[in-house]
CSV table of C-alpha atoms in Angstrom, one decimal:
chain,number,residue,atom,x,y,z
A,252,MET,CA,181.1,220.5,119.3
A,253,ALA,CA,182.1,219.0,122.7
A,254,HIS,CA,185.8,218.4,123.0
A,255,TYR,CA,186.0,214.8,124.8
A,256,PRO,CA,190.0,214.4,126.0
A,257,ILE,CA,191.4,210.8,125.6
A,258,THR,CA,189.9,208.4,128.2
A,259,HIS,CA,190.4,204.9,127.0
A,260,HIS,CA,194.4,204.1,126.9
A,261,LEU,CA,196.3,201.2,125.8
A,262,THR,CA,197.0,198.9,128.5
A,263,ASP,CA,200.5,198.0,129.9
A,264,ASP,CA,200.3,195.0,128.5
A,265,LEU,CA,200.2,196.3,125.0
A,266,LEU,CA,202.4,198.9,125.6
A,267,MET,CA,205.4,196.7,126.6
A,268,SER,CA,204.9,194.7,124.1
A,269,TYR,CA,205.1,197.4,121.6
A,270,ALA,CA,208.5,199.0,123.5
A,271,ALA,CA,209.9,195.2,123.4
A,272,GLY,CA,208.6,195.0,119.9
A,273,THR,CA,206.9,191.4,119.7
A,274,LEU,CA,203.4,192.8,119.3
A,275,PRO,CA,202.2,191.5,115.5
A,276,GLU,CA,201.5,194.0,112.8
A,277,ALA,CA,198.4,195.0,113.2
A,278,PHE,CA,198.3,195.2,116.7
A,279,ALA,CA,201.6,197.7,116.6
A,280,LEU,CA,199.6,199.8,113.9
A,281,VAL,CA,196.9,200.4,116.4
A,282,ALA,CA,199.7,200.7,119.2
A,283,ALA,CA,201.4,203.6,117.0
A,284,SER,CA,198.8,205.4,115.9
A,285,HIS,CA,197.0,205.7,119.4
A,286,VAL,CA,200.7,206.8,120.9
A,287,SER,CA,200.9,209.3,117.9
A,288,LEU,CA,197.5,210.7,119.1
A,289,CYS,CA,198.0,210.5,123.2
A,290,ASP,CA,200.6,212.2,124.9
A,291,GLU,CA,200.5,210.2,128.1
A,292,CYS,CA,200.6,206.9,126.3
A,293,ARG,CA,203.9,207.8,124.4
A,294,ALA,CA,205.2,208.6,128.2
A,295,ARG,CA,204.4,205.3,129.4
A,296,LEU,CA,205.9,204.3,126.2
A,297,GLY,CA,209.1,205.9,126.8
A,298,ALA,CA,209.2,204.9,130.7
A,299,TYR,CA,209.0,201.0,129.2
A,300,GLU,CA,211.4,201.9,126.3
A,301,ALA,CA,213.9,202.8,129.6
A,302,LEU,CA,213.3,199.8,130.9
A,303,GLY,CA,214.3,197.9,128.0
A,304,GLY,CA,217.8,200.6,127.4
A,305,ALA,CA,218.3,199.2,131.4
A,306,VAL,CA,218.1,195.8,130.5
A,307,LEU,CA,220.4,195.6,127.5
A,308,ASP,CA,222.8,197.9,129.9
A,309,THR,CA,223.2,194.6,131.9
A,310,GLU,CA,223.6,192.0,129.3
A,311,ALA,CA,227.1,192.2,128.3
A,312,GLU,CA,228.3,189.3,126.2
A,313,ALA,CA,232.2,189.0,126.4
A,314,MET,CA,234.1,190.0,123.6
A,315,THR,CA,237.7,189.7,123.0
A,316,ASP,CA,239.8,193.1,122.5
A,317,ASP,CA,240.8,192.0,119.1
A,318,ALA,CA,237.2,191.2,117.9
A,319,LEU,CA,235.8,194.5,119.6
A,320,GLU,CA,238.3,196.3,117.5
A,321,ARG,CA,237.9,194.7,114.4
A,322,GLY,CA,234.2,195.2,114.6
A,323,LEU,CA,234.8,198.8,115.5
A,324,ALA,CA,237.1,199.4,112.8
A,325,ALA,CA,234.9,198.0,110.3
A,326,CYS,CA,231.8,199.8,111.8
A,327,LEU,CA,233.8,203.2,111.3
A,328,SER,CA,234.3,202.3,107.8
A,329,ARG,CA,230.8,202.6,107.5
A,330,LEU,CA,230.5,205.7,108.7
A,331,ASP,CA,231.0,208.0,105.8
A,332,ARG,CA,228.6,206.4,103.6
A,333,PRO,CA,225.3,208.3,103.1
A,334,ALA,CA,222.5,207.4,105.3
A,335,PRO,CA,219.0,206.0,104.3
A,336,VAL,CA,216.9,209.1,104.4
A,337,GLN,CA,213.7,208.1,106.4
A,338,ARG,CA,210.4,210.3,105.8
A,339,PRO,CA,208.9,210.8,109.0
A,340,ALA,CA,205.0,209.6,109.1
A,341,MET,CA,202.8,212.3,108.6
A,342,ARG,CA,199.4,212.6,109.5
A,343,GLN,CA,196.6,212.7,106.9
A,344,GLY,CA,193.3,214.2,107.8
A,345,PRO,CA,191.9,212.2,110.7
A,346,LEU,CA,194.5,209.6,109.8
A,347,PRO,CA,197.5,209.4,112.4
A,348,GLY,CA,201.3,209.6,110.4
A,349,PRO,CA,201.7,205.5,111.2
A,350,LEU,CA,198.4,204.6,109.7
A,351,ALA,CA,198.5,207.2,106.5
A,352,ASP,CA,202.2,205.3,105.9
A,353,TRP,CA,200.3,202.2,106.2
A,354,ILE,CA,197.9,202.4,103.5
A,355,GLY,CA,199.8,205.0,101.3
A,356,GLY,CA,198.2,208.4,101.5
A,357,GLY,CA,194.9,209.7,103.0
A,358,LEU,CA,191.3,208.1,103.5
A,359,GLU,CA,191.0,209.1,99.7
A,360,THR,CA,192.9,206.3,98.7
A,361,VAL,CA,191.5,203.2,101.1
A,362,ARG,CA,189.0,201.0,98.7
A,363,TRP,CA,186.2,200.0,101.1
A,364,ARG,CA,183.6,197.6,100.9
A,365,PRO,CA,179.8,196.9,102.3
A,366,LEU,CA,179.2,195.1,105.1
A,367,GLY,CA,175.7,195.9,104.7
A,368,MET,CA,173.5,198.5,106.8
A,369,GLY,CA,175.7,201.2,105.2
A,370,VAL,CA,178.3,199.7,106.8
A,371,ARG,CA,182.2,199.5,105.3
A,372,GLN,CA,185.1,198.0,105.6
A,373,ALA,CA,188.6,197.9,104.3
A,374,ILE,CA,191.1,195.1,105.7
A,375,LEU,CA,194.7,196.3,105.8
A,376,PRO,CA,197.8,194.1,104.5
A,377,THR,CA,199.6,192.6,107.5
A,378,SER,CA,201.0,190.0,108.6
A,379,ARG,CA,198.7,186.9,109.0
A,380,ARG,CA,199.3,186.6,113.5
A,381,ALA,CA,196.7,189.6,113.4
A,382,THR,CA,194.3,191.1,111.1
A,383,ALA,CA,193.5,195.4,110.6
A,384,ARG,CA,190.9,196.8,108.8
A,385,LEU,CA,189.5,200.2,109.0
A,386,LEU,CA,185.7,200.2,109.7
A,387,HIS,CA,183.3,203.4,108.4
A,388,ILE,CA,179.6,203.3,110.2
A,389,PRO,CA,177.4,206.1,109.6
A,390,ALA,CA,176.3,208.2,112.2
A,391,GLY,CA,173.4,206.5,114.6
A,392,VAL,CA,173.9,203.0,112.9
A,393,ALA,CA,174.7,199.5,115.2
A,394,VAL,CA,177.5,197.2,114.7
A,395,PRO,CA,176.0,193.8,114.6
A,396,ASP,CA,176.6,192.3,118.3
A,397,HIS,CA,179.3,190.3,118.6
A,398,GLY,CA,181.6,188.6,121.0
A,399,HIS,CA,185.6,188.0,120.9
A,400,ARG,CA,187.3,185.0,120.6
A,401,GLY,CA,190.9,187.1,121.0
A,402,THR,CA,191.7,190.0,121.4
A,403,GLU,CA,190.0,192.9,119.8
A,404,LEU,CA,191.5,197.0,119.7
A,405,THR,CA,189.4,199.2,118.1
A,406,LEU,CA,190.8,203.1,117.6
A,407,VAL,CA,188.7,205.6,117.2
A,408,LEU,CA,189.8,208.2,114.4
A,409,GLN,CA,186.6,210.5,114.2
A,410,GLY,CA,182.9,210.6,115.1
A,411,ALA,CA,182.5,208.0,118.1
A,412,PHE,CA,180.9,205.1,119.0
A,413,ARG,CA,179.1,203.0,122.5
A,414,ASP,CA,178.6,200.1,123.7
A,415,GLU,CA,177.5,198.5,127.1
A,416,THR,CA,180.5,199.6,128.7
A,417,ALA,CA,181.9,203.2,127.7
A,418,ARG,CA,181.7,205.8,124.9
A,419,PHE,CA,184.4,205.9,122.6
A,420,GLY,CA,185.6,208.9,120.9
A,421,PRO,CA,188.5,210.5,119.1
A,422,GLY,CA,191.8,208.7,119.8
A,423,ASP,CA,190.2,206.5,122.5
A,424,VAL,CA,190.8,202.7,122.2
A,425,GLU,CA,188.9,200.2,123.4
A,426,VAL,CA,190.5,196.7,124.4
A,427,ALA,CA,188.3,194.1,124.3
A,428,GLY,CA,188.7,190.5,125.4
A,429,GLN,CA,186.9,187.4,125.3
A,430,GLU,CA,184.2,188.8,128.4
A,431,LEU,CA,183.1,191.0,126.1
A,432,ASP,CA,179.6,190.7,124.2
A,433,HIS,CA,179.4,194.6,122.6
A,434,GLN,CA,176.9,195.9,120.0
A,435,PRO,CA,178.7,199.3,119.3
A,436,VAL,CA,176.8,202.3,117.7
A,437,ALA,CA,178.0,204.8,116.1
A,438,GLU,CA,176.9,208.5,117.9
A,439,PRO,CA,174.2,210.8,115.8
A,440,GLY,CA,176.2,213.6,113.7
A,441,VAL,CA,178.9,212.4,112.5
A,442,ASP,CA,179.8,209.3,110.7
A,443,CYS,CA,182.7,206.9,112.9
A,444,ILE,CA,185.9,205.7,111.5
A,445,CYS,CA,187.8,203.1,113.5
A,446,LEU,CA,191.0,201.2,112.7
A,447,ALA,CA,190.0,198.1,114.5
A,448,ALA,CA,192.4,194.8,115.0
A,449,THR,CA,192.0,191.2,116.4
A,450,ASP,CA,194.3,188.1,116.5
A,451,ALA,CA,190.9,185.8,116.1
A,452,PRO,CA,187.9,186.0,114.1
A,453,LEU,CA,184.9,187.5,115.8
A,454,ARG,CA,181.8,185.3,116.8
A,455,PHE,CA,178.5,187.0,115.8
A,456,ASN,CA,175.4,186.1,118.1
A,457,ALA,CA,172.8,186.7,115.2
A,458,LEU,CA,172.9,184.1,112.4
A,459,LEU,CA,173.4,185.9,109.4
A,460,PRO,CA,176.8,187.6,110.1
A,461,ARG,CA,178.4,184.0,111.3
A,462,LEU,CA,177.6,182.9,107.9
A,463,LEU,CA,179.1,186.0,106.1
A,464,GLN,CA,182.5,185.8,108.5
A,465,PRO,CA,184.7,183.8,106.1
A,466,LEU,CA,183.2,185.7,103.1
A,467,PHE,CA,184.2,189.1,104.9
A,468,ARG,CA,187.2,188.1,106.8
A,469,ILE,CA,185.8,190.0,110.2
B,88,MET,CA,235.1,199.6,133.8
B,89,THR,CA,231.7,200.5,133.5
B,90,ALA,CA,230.7,204.0,131.9
B,91,THR,CA,227.8,205.8,133.7
B,92,GLU,CA,224.7,207.5,131.8
B,93,PRO,CA,226.4,210.8,132.2
B,94,ASP,CA,229.6,209.9,130.9
B,95,LEU,CA,227.7,208.2,127.8
B,96,ALA,CA,225.3,211.1,127.4
B,97,ALA,CA,228.3,213.3,127.0
B,98,LEU,CA,229.9,210.8,124.3
B,99,MET,CA,226.7,211.2,122.8
B,100,THR,CA,226.7,214.9,122.6
B,101,ALA,CA,230.2,215.0,121.1
B,102,VAL,CA,229.2,212.7,118.6
B,103,ARG,CA,226.2,214.5,117.4
B,104,ASP,CA,227.6,218.2,117.6
B,105,ARG,CA,231.1,217.3,116.5
B,106,GLN,CA,231.1,214.0,114.9
B,107,ASP,CA,233.7,213.0,116.9
B,108,ARG,CA,234.8,209.6,116.3
B,109,ALA,CA,237.1,208.8,119.2
B,110,ALA,CA,233.4,209.5,121.1
B,111,PHE,CA,232.2,207.0,118.8
B,112,ALA,CA,235.1,204.6,119.5
B,113,ALA,CA,234.1,204.6,123.5
B,114,LEU,CA,230.4,204.2,122.6
B,115,PHE,CA,231.3,201.2,120.7
B,116,ARG,CA,233.5,200.1,122.7
B,117,HIS,CA,231.0,200.1,125.7
B,118,PHE,CA,227.5,199.0,123.5
B,119,ALA,CA,228.7,196.7,121.1
B,120,PRO,CA,229.1,193.7,123.9
B,121,ARG,CA,225.4,194.7,125.2
B,122,ILE,CA,224.0,194.4,121.8
B,123,LYS,CA,225.6,191.2,120.7
B,124,GLY,CA,224.7,190.0,124.0
B,125,PHE,CA,220.9,191.3,123.7
B,126,LEU,CA,220.6,189.5,120.2
B,127,ILE,CA,222.1,186.4,121.1
B,128,LYS,CA,219.5,186.5,123.9
B,129,SER,CA,216.6,187.1,121.4
B,130,GLY,CA,217.9,184.0,119.2
B,131,THR,CA,220.0,185.5,116.8
B,132,GLU,CA,223.4,183.1,116.3
B,133,ALA,CA,226.4,184.6,117.6
B,134,ALA,CA,228.6,185.8,114.5
B,135,LEU,CA,225.4,187.7,113.1
B,136,ALA,CA,224.5,188.8,116.6
B,137,GLU,CA,228.3,190.7,116.3
B,138,GLU,CA,227.9,192.1,112.8
B,139,CYS,CA,224.2,193.0,113.6
B,140,ALA,CA,225.7,195.1,116.4
B,141,GLN,CA,227.9,197.2,114.4
B,142,ASP,CA,224.6,198.0,111.8
B,143,VAL,CA,222.9,199.1,115.5
B,144,MET,CA,226.4,201.6,115.8
B,145,ALA,CA,226.1,203.1,112.5
B,146,THR,CA,222.3,203.5,112.6
B,147,LEU,CA,223.5,205.8,115.9
B,148,TRP,CA,225.9,207.6,114.0
B,149,HIS,CA,223.9,208.6,111.2
B,150,LYS,CA,220.6,209.3,113.6
B,151,ALA,CA,222.8,211.6,116.1
B,152,HIS,CA,221.3,214.9,115.2
B,153,LEU,CA,218.0,213.5,116.5
B,154,TYR,CA,219.7,212.7,120.0
B,155,ASP,CA,217.8,214.7,122.7
B,156,PRO,CA,219.1,214.0,126.3
B,157,ALA,CA,216.5,215.2,128.0
B,158,ARG,CA,214.1,212.8,126.4
B,159,ALA,CA,216.4,209.6,126.4
B,160,GLY,CA,219.1,207.9,127.7
B,161,VAL,CA,221.5,206.9,125.2
B,162,ALA,CA,221.3,203.0,126.2
B,163,THR,CA,217.1,203.6,125.8
B,164,TRP,CA,218.3,204.9,122.4
B,165,VAL,CA,220.5,202.1,121.3
B,166,PHE,CA,218.0,199.4,122.6
B,167,THR,CA,214.6,200.9,120.5
B,168,ILE,CA,218.0,200.6,117.7
B,169,ALA,CA,218.6,197.0,118.4
B,170,ARG,CA,215.2,196.5,118.9
B,171,ASN,CA,214.1,197.6,115.3
B,172,ARG,CA,217.1,195.5,114.1
B,173,ARG,CA,216.0,192.3,115.7
B,174,ILE,CA,212.4,193.1,114.1
B,175,ASP,CA,213.9,193.5,110.8
B,176,LEU,CA,216.1,190.1,111.0
B,177,ALA,CA,212.6,187.9,111.6
B,178,ARG,CA,211.5,189.2,108.6
B,179,ARG,CA,208.1,188.6,110.2
B,180,ASP,CA,206.1,191.6,111.4
B,181,ARG,CA,207.2,195.3,109.9
B,182,ARG,CA,207.1,198.3,113.0
B,183,PRO,CA,205.1,201.2,112.5
B,184,GLU,CA,206.7,203.9,114.4
B,185,PRO,CA,204.6,207.0,116.2
B,186,GLU,CA,204.5,210.4,114.7
B,187,ASP,CA,207.6,212.6,115.9
B,188,LEU,CA,206.2,215.2,118.2
B,189,LEU,CA,207.8,218.7,116.7
B,190,TRP,CA,208.9,220.3,119.5
B,191,MET,CA,211.4,217.5,119.8
B,192,GLN,CA,213.1,218.8,116.7
B,193,ASP,CA,212.9,222.8,118.3
B,194,GLY,CA,216.5,223.1,118.6
B,195,THR,CA,216.4,224.1,122.1
B,196,GLU,CA,218.7,222.9,124.3
B,197,PRO,CA,217.5,221.2,127.7
B,198,ASP,CA,219.0,223.0,131.2
B,199,GLN,CA,221.5,221.1,133.0
B,200,ALA,CA,219.2,221.0,135.9
B,201,GLU,CA,216.8,218.7,133.6
B,202,LEU,CA,219.7,216.4,132.2
B,203,PHE,CA,220.6,215.9,135.5
B,204,GLU,CA,217.4,215.0,136.7
B,205,ALA,CA,216.8,212.8,133.3
B,206,ALA,CA,220.2,210.7,134.1
B,207,GLU,CA,219.4,210.1,137.5
B,208,GLU,CA,215.9,208.6,136.8
B,209,ASN,CA,218.0,206.3,134.4
B,210,ARG,CA,220.5,205.3,137.2
B,211,ARG,CA,217.3,204.6,139.7
B,212,LEU,CA,215.8,202.4,137.2
B,213,ALA,CA,218.9,200.3,136.7
B,214,GLN,CA,219.4,200.3,140.4
B,215,ALA,CA,215.8,198.8,141.0
B,216,LEU,CA,215.7,196.1,138.1
B,217,ALA,CA,219.6,195.4,139.2
B,218,ASP,CA,217.4,195.1,143.1
B,219,LEU,CA,214.6,192.7,141.9
B,220,PRO,CA,214.6,189.2,143.1
B,221,GLU,CA,217.0,187.1,140.9
B,222,LYS,CA,213.6,185.3,139.3
B,223,GLN,CA,211.7,188.4,138.6
B,224,ARG,CA,214.6,190.7,137.0
B,225,ALA,CA,214.9,187.3,134.7
B,226,LEU,CA,211.1,187.8,133.7
B,227,VAL,CA,211.9,191.4,133.0
B,228,GLN,CA,214.8,191.3,131.3
B,229,ARG,CA,213.0,188.0,129.2
B,230,ALA,CA,210.3,190.1,128.2
B,231,PHE,CA,212.8,192.2,126.1
B,232,TRP,CA,214.3,189.7,124.3
B,233,GLY,CA,211.5,188.9,122.3
B,234,GLU,CA,208.3,187.3,122.5
B,235,ARG,CA,209.7,183.3,121.5
B,236,SER,CA,211.8,184.0,125.5
B,237,HIS,CA,208.7,183.9,127.2
B,238,SER,CA,207.3,181.1,125.0
B,239,GLU,CA,210.5,179.0,125.4
B,240,LEU,CA,210.4,179.9,129.3
B,241,ALA,CA,206.5,178.4,129.1
B,242,ALA,CA,208.3,175.2,127.9
B,243,GLU,CA,211.5,175.0,130.2
B,244,THR,CA,209.1,175.4,133.4
B,245,GLY,CA,205.7,173.9,132.6
B,246,LEU,CA,204.1,177.1,133.5
B,247,PRO,CA,201.4,178.2,131.7
B,248,LEU,CA,202.3,181.8,129.2
B,249,GLY,CA,199.4,183.2,131.4
B,250,THR,CA,201.4,182.4,135.1
B,251,ILE,CA,204.5,184.3,133.3
B,252,LYS,CA,202.7,187.2,132.7
B,253,SER,CA,200.9,187.7,135.6
B,254,ARG,CA,204.6,187.0,137.3
B,255,LEU,CA,205.9,189.5,135.1
B,256,ARG,CA,203.1,191.9,135.8
B,257,LEU,CA,203.8,191.4,139.7
B,258,ALA,CA,207.7,192.5,139.1
B,259,LEU,CA,206.7,195.5,137.2
B,260,ASP,CA,204.6,196.3,140.1
B,261,ARG,CA,207.5,196.6,142.1
B,262,LEU,CA,210.0,198.6,140.1
B,263,ARG,CA,206.9,200.7,140.0
B,264,THR,CA,206.9,201.3,143.7
B,265,ARG,CA,210.6,201.7,143.6
B,266,MET,CA,210.8,204.3,141.2
B,267,SER,CA,207.7,206.5,142.7
């Protein structure tokens, strides 16, 4: 099988917002998952966090010596308490660590719902500012033609898809805005599994999917 | 007096390797007012911000074994912990974290040249930020204080959010040029 490097990355805007901690959960999940797979974006994220460090270092709020020493004493008295244990996020098959953590297991724990044409989806629990779902698209099958009202991020976990703009393989993330009207088609061979997040409902161009939209929450 | 990054790195290494409480106290005196300032600007009330600064510093102590000076400066590390504390406080969105890289935990010590270079890069970044025109610097700062502060700026100035974001991009381009 041909090996493709990751060629579609997170935008600066998304990486900086993830570094600043302002992304809705669904987008942060895509960002954390992509960074887990992509050394280049990990390095760019590190640079934005360094900028956050530089910002923090310029912003001292005046504290009296007395307040500072009281705070220090209170803090020192806590240091011997046991620290909360954090399990590192572990990859599970095609699922990057943060995603496997989020759904509480591997692909076998996912509860899929049929969307028609053999396409299946599973909506993930996230805060309401944006929605996240896993998509399973059988090899060779097309997802209904759709446009976007907001931003849609699609991270490929397994297989690959093509649309009017490019080919997206494992680790690639497509950042689609309002201007993109596309029809993704899964490549033949392996079924395509993606993590998709959007901050607005999709617009489908055919009548039927639009009627179904409220029902499936896509 | 402001501690410089090499000083902070040495203090942090002492905390990591020897659980040195005097070194921790020096880090606390440097960072607690900065964490408090950061949280207040992010919309946290002063008394709570002071309390959270203690939480952030206690977390720094408990995670000291993960500290790797070649990977991130102390200020960067403190920023990420303070940011996560702010996210917890807002009780709105949780934060999924990327996987750790295995080589980060292989226990090998970076050599002096690497450490010097990392500290030098952080120093240049701080200088580049300080040299930005006032308005541009304010935009970059606000981006890290949180989303609330950009919508507030939009309300204060009457500028659309999109304009604020494109001005922020200009500021970042300028920083990038200075750093390259």
